[in-house]
mmCIF file of N, CA and C and ligand atoms in Angstrom:
data_model
loop_
_atom_site.group_PDB
_atom_site.id
_atom_site.type_symbol
_atom_site.label_atom_id
_atom_site.label_comp_id
_atom_site.label_asym_id
_atom_site.label_seq_id
_atom_site.Cartn_x
_atom_site.Cartn_y
_atom_site.Cartn_z
ATOM 1 N N MET A 360 -64.311 -62.224 31.020
ATOM 2 C CA MET A 360 -64.549 -61.110 30.204
ATOM 3 C C MET A 360 -65.693 -61.281 29.134
ATOM 4 N N ALA A 361 -66.530 -60.471 29.102
ATOM 5 C CA ALA A 361 -67.745 -60.652 28.065
ATOM 6 C C ALA A 361 -67.528 -59.817 26.911
ATOM 7 N N PHE A 362 -67.774 -60.481 25.806
ATOM 8 C CA PHE A 362 -67.659 -59.846 24.418
ATOM 9 C C PHE A 362 -69.073 -59.789 23.683
ATOM 10 N N VAL A 363 -69.127 -58.747 22.837
ATOM 11 C CA VAL A 363 -70.398 -58.719 21.970
ATOM 12 C C VAL A 363 -70.466 -59.934 21.167
ATOM 13 N N THR A 364 -71.795 -60.541 21.099
ATOM 14 C CA THR A 364 -71.960 -61.618 20.251
ATOM 15 C C THR A 364 -73.179 -61.496 19.455
ATOM 16 N N GLY A 365 -73.286 -62.365 18.478
ATOM 17 C CA GLY A 365 -74.431 -62.406 17.506
ATOM 18 C C GLY A 365 -75.076 -63.631 17.624
ATOM 19 N N LEU A 366 -76.089 -63.869 16.701
ATOM 20 C CA LEU A 366 -76.691 -65.180 16.454
ATOM 21 C C LEU A 366 -76.894 -65.416 14.958
ATOM 22 N N THR A 367 -76.470 -66.538 14.495
ATOM 23 C CA THR A 367 -76.706 -67.059 13.138
ATOM 24 C C THR A 367 -78.253 -67.129 13.124
ATOM 25 N N PHE A 368 -78.648 -67.200 11.668
ATOM 26 C CA PHE A 368 -80.066 -67.399 11.432
ATOM 27 C C PHE A 368 -80.669 -68.575 12.090
ATOM 28 N N GLY A 369 -79.868 -69.573 12.309
ATOM 29 C CA GLY A 369 -80.380 -70.757 12.890
ATOM 30 C C GLY A 369 -80.360 -70.781 14.459
ATOM 31 N N GLY A 370 -79.752 -69.549 15.017
ATOM 32 C CA GLY A 370 -79.831 -69.306 16.419
ATOM 33 C C GLY A 370 -78.418 -69.672 17.220
ATOM 34 N N GLN A 371 -77.456 -70.031 16.358
ATOM 35 C CA GLN A 371 -76.224 -70.206 17.082
ATOM 36 C C GLN A 371 -75.367 -69.186 17.396
ATOM 37 N N GLU A 372 -74.748 -68.896 18.566
ATOM 38 C CA GLU A 372 -74.154 -67.875 19.045
ATOM 39 C C GLU A 372 -72.739 -67.762 18.299
ATOM 40 N N TRP A 373 -72.310 -66.516 17.898
ATOM 41 C CA TRP A 373 -70.897 -66.471 17.329
ATOM 42 C C TRP A 373 -70.531 -65.050 17.837
ATOM 43 N N THR A 374 -69.081 -64.938 17.886
ATOM 44 C CA THR A 374 -68.394 -63.752 18.480
ATOM 45 C C THR A 374 -67.971 -62.916 17.174
ATOM 46 N N PRO A 375 -68.462 -61.711 16.970
ATOM 47 C CA PRO A 375 -67.778 -61.031 15.875
ATOM 48 C C PRO A 375 -66.339 -60.520 16.096
ATOM 49 N N GLN A 376 -65.518 -60.638 15.265
ATOM 50 C CA GLN A 376 -64.100 -60.189 15.157
ATOM 51 C C GLN A 376 -63.901 -58.800 14.427
ATOM 52 N N PHE A 377 -63.714 -57.790 15.067
ATOM 53 C CA PHE A 377 -63.858 -56.532 14.586
ATOM 54 C C PHE A 377 -62.374 -56.172 14.157
ATOM 55 N N ILE A 378 -62.111 -55.229 13.059
ATOM 56 C CA ILE A 378 -60.877 -54.906 12.792
ATOM 57 C C ILE A 378 -60.179 -54.127 13.847
ATOM 58 N N ASN A 379 -58.944 -54.479 14.034
ATOM 59 C CA ASN A 379 -58.097 -53.748 14.964
ATOM 60 C C ASN A 379 -56.977 -52.926 14.431
ATOM 61 N N SER A 380 -56.053 -53.571 13.561
ATOM 62 C CA SER A 380 -54.934 -52.856 12.916
ATOM 63 C C SER A 380 -54.642 -53.435 11.664
ATOM 64 N N ILE A 381 -53.852 -52.660 10.801
ATOM 65 C CA ILE A 381 -53.234 -53.233 9.629
ATOM 66 C C ILE A 381 -51.752 -52.833 9.673
ATOM 67 N N ASP A 382 -50.918 -53.938 9.497
ATOM 68 C CA ASP A 382 -49.504 -53.582 9.421
ATOM 69 C C ASP A 382 -49.036 -53.152 8.178
ATOM 70 N N PRO A 383 -48.885 -51.850 8.098
ATOM 71 C CA PRO A 383 -48.313 -51.338 6.816
ATOM 72 C C PRO A 383 -47.072 -51.812 6.262
ATOM 73 N N ALA A 384 -46.093 -52.302 7.055
ATOM 74 C CA ALA A 384 -44.852 -52.842 6.612
ATOM 75 C C ALA A 384 -45.042 -54.117 5.848
ATOM 76 N N LYS A 385 -46.181 -54.866 6.191
ATOM 77 C CA LYS A 385 -46.442 -56.113 5.443
ATOM 78 C C LYS A 385 -47.352 -55.885 4.254
ATOM 79 N N CYS A 386 -48.288 -54.859 4.308
ATOM 80 C CA CYS A 386 -49.276 -54.585 3.401
ATOM 81 C C CYS A 386 -48.589 -54.403 1.983
ATOM 82 N N MET A 387 -49.053 -54.864 0.856
ATOM 83 C CA MET A 387 -48.682 -54.732 -0.576
ATOM 84 C C MET A 387 -49.647 -53.663 -1.308
ATOM 85 N N GLY A 388 -50.672 -53.305 -0.536
ATOM 86 C CA GLY A 388 -51.534 -52.366 -1.258
ATOM 87 C C GLY A 388 -52.415 -52.922 -2.405
ATOM 88 N N CYS A 389 -52.762 -54.200 -2.279
ATOM 89 C CA CYS A 389 -53.366 -54.900 -3.324
ATOM 90 C C CYS A 389 -54.869 -54.409 -3.519
ATOM 91 N N GLY A 390 -55.367 -54.088 -2.332
ATOM 92 C CA GLY A 390 -56.743 -53.571 -2.361
ATOM 93 C C GLY A 390 -57.920 -54.554 -2.127
ATOM 94 N N ARG A 391 -57.430 -55.861 -2.010
ATOM 95 C CA ARG A 391 -58.574 -57.010 -1.854
ATOM 96 C C ARG A 391 -59.471 -56.869 -0.680
ATOM 97 N N CYS A 392 -58.802 -56.372 0.391
ATOM 98 C CA CYS A 392 -59.555 -56.104 1.662
ATOM 99 C C CYS A 392 -60.590 -55.002 1.438
ATOM 100 N N ILE A 393 -60.165 -54.041 0.656
ATOM 101 C CA ILE A 393 -60.971 -52.986 0.540
ATOM 102 C C ILE A 393 -62.247 -53.239 -0.216
ATOM 103 N N LYS A 394 -62.014 -54.088 -1.299
ATOM 104 C CA LYS A 394 -63.121 -54.483 -2.181
ATOM 105 C C LYS A 394 -64.090 -55.417 -1.433
ATOM 106 N N VAL A 395 -63.612 -56.263 -0.624
ATOM 107 C CA VAL A 395 -64.359 -57.430 -0.044
ATOM 108 C C VAL A 395 -65.238 -56.742 1.104
ATOM 109 N N CYS A 396 -64.842 -55.673 1.612
ATOM 110 C CA CYS A 396 -65.554 -54.994 2.834
ATOM 111 C C CYS A 396 -66.805 -54.302 2.417
ATOM 112 N N ALA A 397 -68.041 -54.947 2.701
ATOM 113 C CA ALA A 397 -69.202 -54.333 2.389
ATOM 114 C C ALA A 397 -69.693 -53.191 3.300
ATOM 115 N N GLN A 398 -68.811 -52.741 4.225
ATOM 116 C CA GLN A 398 -69.138 -51.755 5.142
ATOM 117 C C GLN A 398 -68.363 -50.518 4.873
ATOM 118 N N GLN A 399 -67.490 -50.546 3.859
ATOM 119 C CA GLN A 399 -66.601 -49.298 3.550
ATOM 120 C C GLN A 399 -65.830 -48.811 4.741
ATOM 121 N N VAL A 400 -65.195 -49.806 5.214
ATOM 122 C CA VAL A 400 -64.391 -49.434 6.447
ATOM 123 C C VAL A 400 -62.982 -49.123 6.165
ATOM 124 N N LEU A 401 -62.560 -49.650 5.056
ATOM 125 C CA LEU A 401 -61.091 -49.503 4.611
ATOM 126 C C LEU A 401 -60.877 -48.689 3.541
ATOM 127 N N GLY A 402 -59.575 -47.989 3.513
ATOM 128 C CA GLY A 402 -59.381 -47.163 2.412
ATOM 129 C C GLY A 402 -57.727 -47.507 2.086
ATOM 130 N N LEU A 403 -57.269 -46.657 1.121
ATOM 131 C CA LEU A 403 -55.881 -46.564 0.867
ATOM 132 C C LEU A 403 -55.133 -45.322 1.459
ATOM 133 N N ALA A 404 -54.078 -45.367 1.897
ATOM 134 C CA ALA A 404 -53.211 -44.106 2.282
ATOM 135 C C ALA A 404 -51.792 -44.383 1.984
ATOM 136 N N GLU A 405 -51.077 -43.279 1.831
ATOM 137 C CA GLU A 405 -49.537 -43.202 1.615
ATOM 138 C C GLU A 405 -48.973 -43.766 2.886
ATOM 139 N N PHE A 406 -47.801 -44.591 2.567
ATOM 140 C CA PHE A 406 -46.979 -44.957 3.623
ATOM 141 C C PHE A 406 -45.383 -44.898 3.184
ATOM 142 N N GLU A 407 -44.755 -44.291 4.183
ATOM 143 C CA GLU A 407 -43.316 -44.242 3.924
ATOM 144 C C GLU A 407 -42.387 -45.431 4.462
ATOM 145 N N ASP A 408 -41.953 -46.290 3.677
ATOM 146 C CA ASP A 408 -41.338 -47.496 4.261
ATOM 147 C C ASP A 408 -39.942 -47.192 4.815
ATOM 148 N N GLU A 409 -39.339 -48.236 5.167
ATOM 149 C CA GLU A 409 -38.136 -48.149 5.810
ATOM 150 C C GLU A 409 -36.920 -47.480 4.890
ATOM 151 N N ASP A 410 -37.144 -47.643 3.527
ATOM 152 C CA ASP A 410 -36.113 -47.211 2.613
ATOM 153 C C ASP A 410 -36.647 -45.725 1.984
ATOM 154 N N ASP A 411 -37.450 -45.198 2.682
ATOM 155 C CA ASP A 411 -38.003 -43.849 2.418
ATOM 156 C C ASP A 411 -38.712 -43.826 1.242
ATOM 157 N N MET A 412 -39.287 -44.933 0.709
ATOM 158 C CA MET A 412 -40.088 -45.025 -0.427
ATOM 159 C C MET A 412 -41.613 -44.798 0.056
ATOM 160 N N LEU A 413 -42.378 -43.986 -0.803
ATOM 161 C CA LEU A 413 -43.731 -43.804 -0.586
ATOM 162 C C LEU A 413 -44.495 -44.843 -1.377
ATOM 163 N N ARG A 414 -45.506 -45.622 -0.805
ATOM 164 C CA ARG A 414 -46.230 -46.555 -1.393
ATOM 165 C C ARG A 414 -47.663 -46.567 -0.748
ATOM 166 N N MET A 415 -48.586 -47.080 -1.429
ATOM 167 C CA MET A 415 -50.054 -47.150 -1.016
ATOM 168 C C MET A 415 -50.204 -48.228 -0.224
ATOM 169 N N VAL A 416 -50.909 -48.197 1.037
ATOM 170 C CA VAL A 416 -51.259 -49.394 1.823
ATOM 171 C C VAL A 416 -52.525 -49.216 2.289
ATOM 172 N N ALA A 417 -53.176 -50.335 2.777
ATOM 173 C CA ALA A 417 -54.501 -50.346 3.260
ATOM 174 C C ALA A 417 -54.551 -49.464 4.643
ATOM 175 N N GLU A 418 -55.661 -48.889 4.929
ATOM 176 C CA GLU A 418 -55.723 -48.263 6.273
ATOM 177 C C GLU A 418 -57.169 -48.335 6.688
ATOM 178 N N ILE A 419 -57.410 -48.273 8.036
ATOM 179 C CA ILE A 419 -58.717 -48.212 8.635
ATOM 180 C C ILE A 419 -59.136 -46.818 8.555
ATOM 181 N N SER A 420 -60.225 -46.627 7.799
ATOM 182 C CA SER A 420 -60.750 -45.203 7.511
ATOM 183 C C SER A 420 -62.031 -44.939 8.397
ATOM 184 N N ASN A 421 -62.791 -46.008 8.707
ATOM 185 C CA ASN A 421 -64.071 -45.919 9.211
ATOM 186 C C ASN A 421 -64.443 -47.049 10.114
ATOM 187 N N LYS A 422 -63.708 -47.150 11.312
ATOM 188 C CA LYS A 422 -63.891 -48.411 12.200
ATOM 189 C C LYS A 422 -65.178 -48.423 12.761
ATOM 190 N N ASP A 423 -65.785 -47.595 12.974
ATOM 191 C CA ASP A 423 -67.194 -47.515 13.570
ATOM 192 C C ASP A 423 -68.034 -48.321 12.829
ATOM 193 N N ARG A 424 -67.860 -48.342 11.446
ATOM 194 C CA ARG A 424 -68.829 -49.143 10.610
ATOM 195 C C ARG A 424 -68.613 -50.633 10.566
ATOM 196 N N CYS A 425 -67.495 -51.023 11.124
ATOM 197 C CA CYS A 425 -67.225 -52.582 11.125
ATOM 198 C C CYS A 425 -68.161 -53.501 11.827
ATOM 199 N N ILE A 426 -68.665 -54.529 11.130
ATOM 200 C CA ILE A 426 -69.576 -55.470 11.954
ATOM 201 C C ILE A 426 -68.879 -56.738 12.291
ATOM 202 N N GLY A 427 -67.497 -56.848 12.069
ATOM 203 C CA GLY A 427 -66.904 -57.950 12.584
ATOM 204 C C GLY A 427 -66.956 -59.210 11.725
ATOM 205 N N CYS A 428 -67.090 -58.947 10.492
ATOM 206 C CA CYS A 428 -67.426 -60.245 9.642
ATOM 207 C C CYS A 428 -65.996 -61.147 9.500
ATOM 208 N N GLN A 429 -64.976 -60.438 9.441
ATOM 209 C CA GLN A 429 -63.685 -60.946 9.128
ATOM 210 C C GLN A 429 -63.255 -61.183 7.683
ATOM 211 N N ALA A 430 -64.138 -60.792 6.808
ATOM 212 C CA ALA A 430 -63.879 -61.046 5.343
ATOM 213 C C ALA A 430 -62.523 -60.337 4.960
ATOM 214 N N CYS A 431 -62.265 -59.241 5.383
ATOM 215 C CA CYS A 431 -60.966 -58.592 5.152
ATOM 216 C C CYS A 431 -59.783 -59.401 5.442
ATOM 217 N N SER A 432 -59.844 -59.985 6.658
ATOM 218 C CA SER A 432 -58.504 -60.771 7.182
ATOM 219 C C SER A 432 -58.524 -62.107 6.252
ATOM 220 N N ARG A 433 -59.614 -62.577 5.978
ATOM 221 C CA ARG A 433 -59.565 -63.935 5.322
ATOM 222 C C ARG A 433 -59.026 -63.888 3.867
ATOM 223 N N THR A 434 -59.242 -62.597 3.271
ATOM 224 C CA THR A 434 -58.749 -62.429 1.819
ATOM 225 C C THR A 434 -57.427 -61.878 1.674
ATOM 226 N N CYS A 435 -56.863 -61.440 2.951
ATOM 227 C CA CYS A 435 -55.413 -60.904 2.863
ATOM 228 C C CYS A 435 -54.327 -61.956 2.760
ATOM 229 N N ALA A 436 -53.642 -61.997 1.657
ATOM 230 C CA ALA A 436 -52.770 -63.034 1.532
ATOM 231 C C ALA A 436 -51.430 -62.801 2.358
ATOM 232 N N LYS A 437 -51.212 -61.631 2.803
ATOM 233 C CA LYS A 437 -50.065 -61.123 3.424
ATOM 234 C C LYS A 437 -50.316 -61.234 4.945
ATOM 235 N N ARG A 438 -51.453 -61.529 5.449
ATOM 236 C CA ARG A 438 -51.947 -61.603 6.848
ATOM 237 C C ARG A 438 -51.499 -60.432 7.600
ATOM 238 N N CYS A 439 -51.687 -59.353 7.144
ATOM 239 C CA CYS A 439 -51.385 -58.140 8.021
ATOM 240 C C CYS A 439 -52.536 -57.453 8.625
ATOM 241 N N ILE A 440 -53.631 -58.025 8.624
ATOM 242 C CA ILE A 440 -54.910 -57.617 9.178
ATOM 243 C C ILE A 440 -55.211 -58.286 10.647
ATOM 244 N N SER A 441 -55.241 -57.523 11.751
ATOM 245 C CA SER A 441 -55.520 -58.195 12.985
ATOM 246 C C SER A 441 -56.805 -57.729 13.367
ATOM 247 N N LEU A 442 -57.664 -58.798 14.174
ATOM 248 C CA LEU A 442 -58.992 -58.482 14.510
ATOM 249 C C LEU A 442 -58.976 -58.698 15.896
ATOM 250 N N GLU A 443 -60.198 -58.296 16.528
ATOM 251 C CA GLU A 443 -60.420 -58.467 18.019
ATOM 252 C C GLU A 443 -61.875 -58.361 18.364
ATOM 253 N N PRO A 444 -62.324 -59.227 19.297
ATOM 254 C CA PRO A 444 -63.737 -58.979 19.695
ATOM 255 C C PRO A 444 -63.862 -57.718 20.333
ATOM 256 N N LYS A 445 -65.156 -57.307 20.661
ATOM 257 C CA LYS A 445 -65.475 -56.077 21.315
ATOM 258 C C LYS A 445 -65.913 -56.364 22.757
ATOM 259 N N LYS A 446 -65.175 -55.755 23.737
ATOM 260 C CA LYS A 446 -65.699 -55.945 25.026
ATOM 261 C C LYS A 446 -67.174 -55.209 25.269
ATOM 262 N N ILE A 447 -67.824 -55.908 26.096
ATOM 263 C CA ILE A 447 -69.068 -55.271 26.486
ATOM 264 C C ILE A 447 -68.749 -54.242 27.614
HETATM 265 S S1 SF4 B 1400 -55.548 -57.480 1.482
HETATM 266 FE FE1 SF4 B 1400 -53.795 -57.421 2.850
HETATM 267 S S2 SF4 B 1400 -52.062 -56.858 1.413
HETATM 268 FE FE2 SF4 B 1400 -53.899 -56.311 0.224
HETATM 269 S S3 SF4 B 1400 -54.409 -54.117 0.711
HETATM 270 FE FE3 SF4 B 1400 -55.497 -55.376 2.185
HETATM 271 S S4 SF4 B 1400 -54.110 -55.583 4.090
HETATM 272 FE FE4 SF4 B 1400 -52.826 -54.918 2.233
HETATM 273 S S1 SF4 B 1401 -64.267 -57.244 9.552
HETATM 274 FE FE1 SF4 B 1401 -65.856 -57.126 7.839
HETATM 275 S S2 SF4 B 1401 -66.748 -55.195 8.175
HETATM 276 FE FE2 SF4 B 1401 -64.838 -55.159 9.421
HETATM 277 S S3 SF4 B 1401 -63.319 -54.157 8.264
HETATM 278 FE FE3 SF4 B 1401 -63.202 -56.493 7.832
HETATM 279 S S4 SF4 B 1401 -64.417 -56.791 6.014
HETATM 280 FE FE4 SF4 B 1401 -65.138 -54.808 6.864
#
């Protein structure tokens, strides 16, 4: 299976990992992923948890803008962001 790849400045090939999903049950709504994303892909949304409590969590609001940099996932202490390469 072939995936979209890019090149570093030095010409090395790398495979971007694009945002796929955010687990709202794990997310604590800290907003770090939203701040670190330079592409404005992420936002906050209300989520009703298993105790019927409403709280704010991160959501994917503009996936088409994602460049696959992985910064959001690296900054998330709760590891609730999953990424995937894009098939060609
Ligand atoms: S960094 Fe992780 S825990 Fe914080 S808002 Fe983003 S997804 Fe949720
Ligand atoms: S992979 Fe990069 S561009 Fe995509 S949502 Fe995460 S921080 Fe934003």
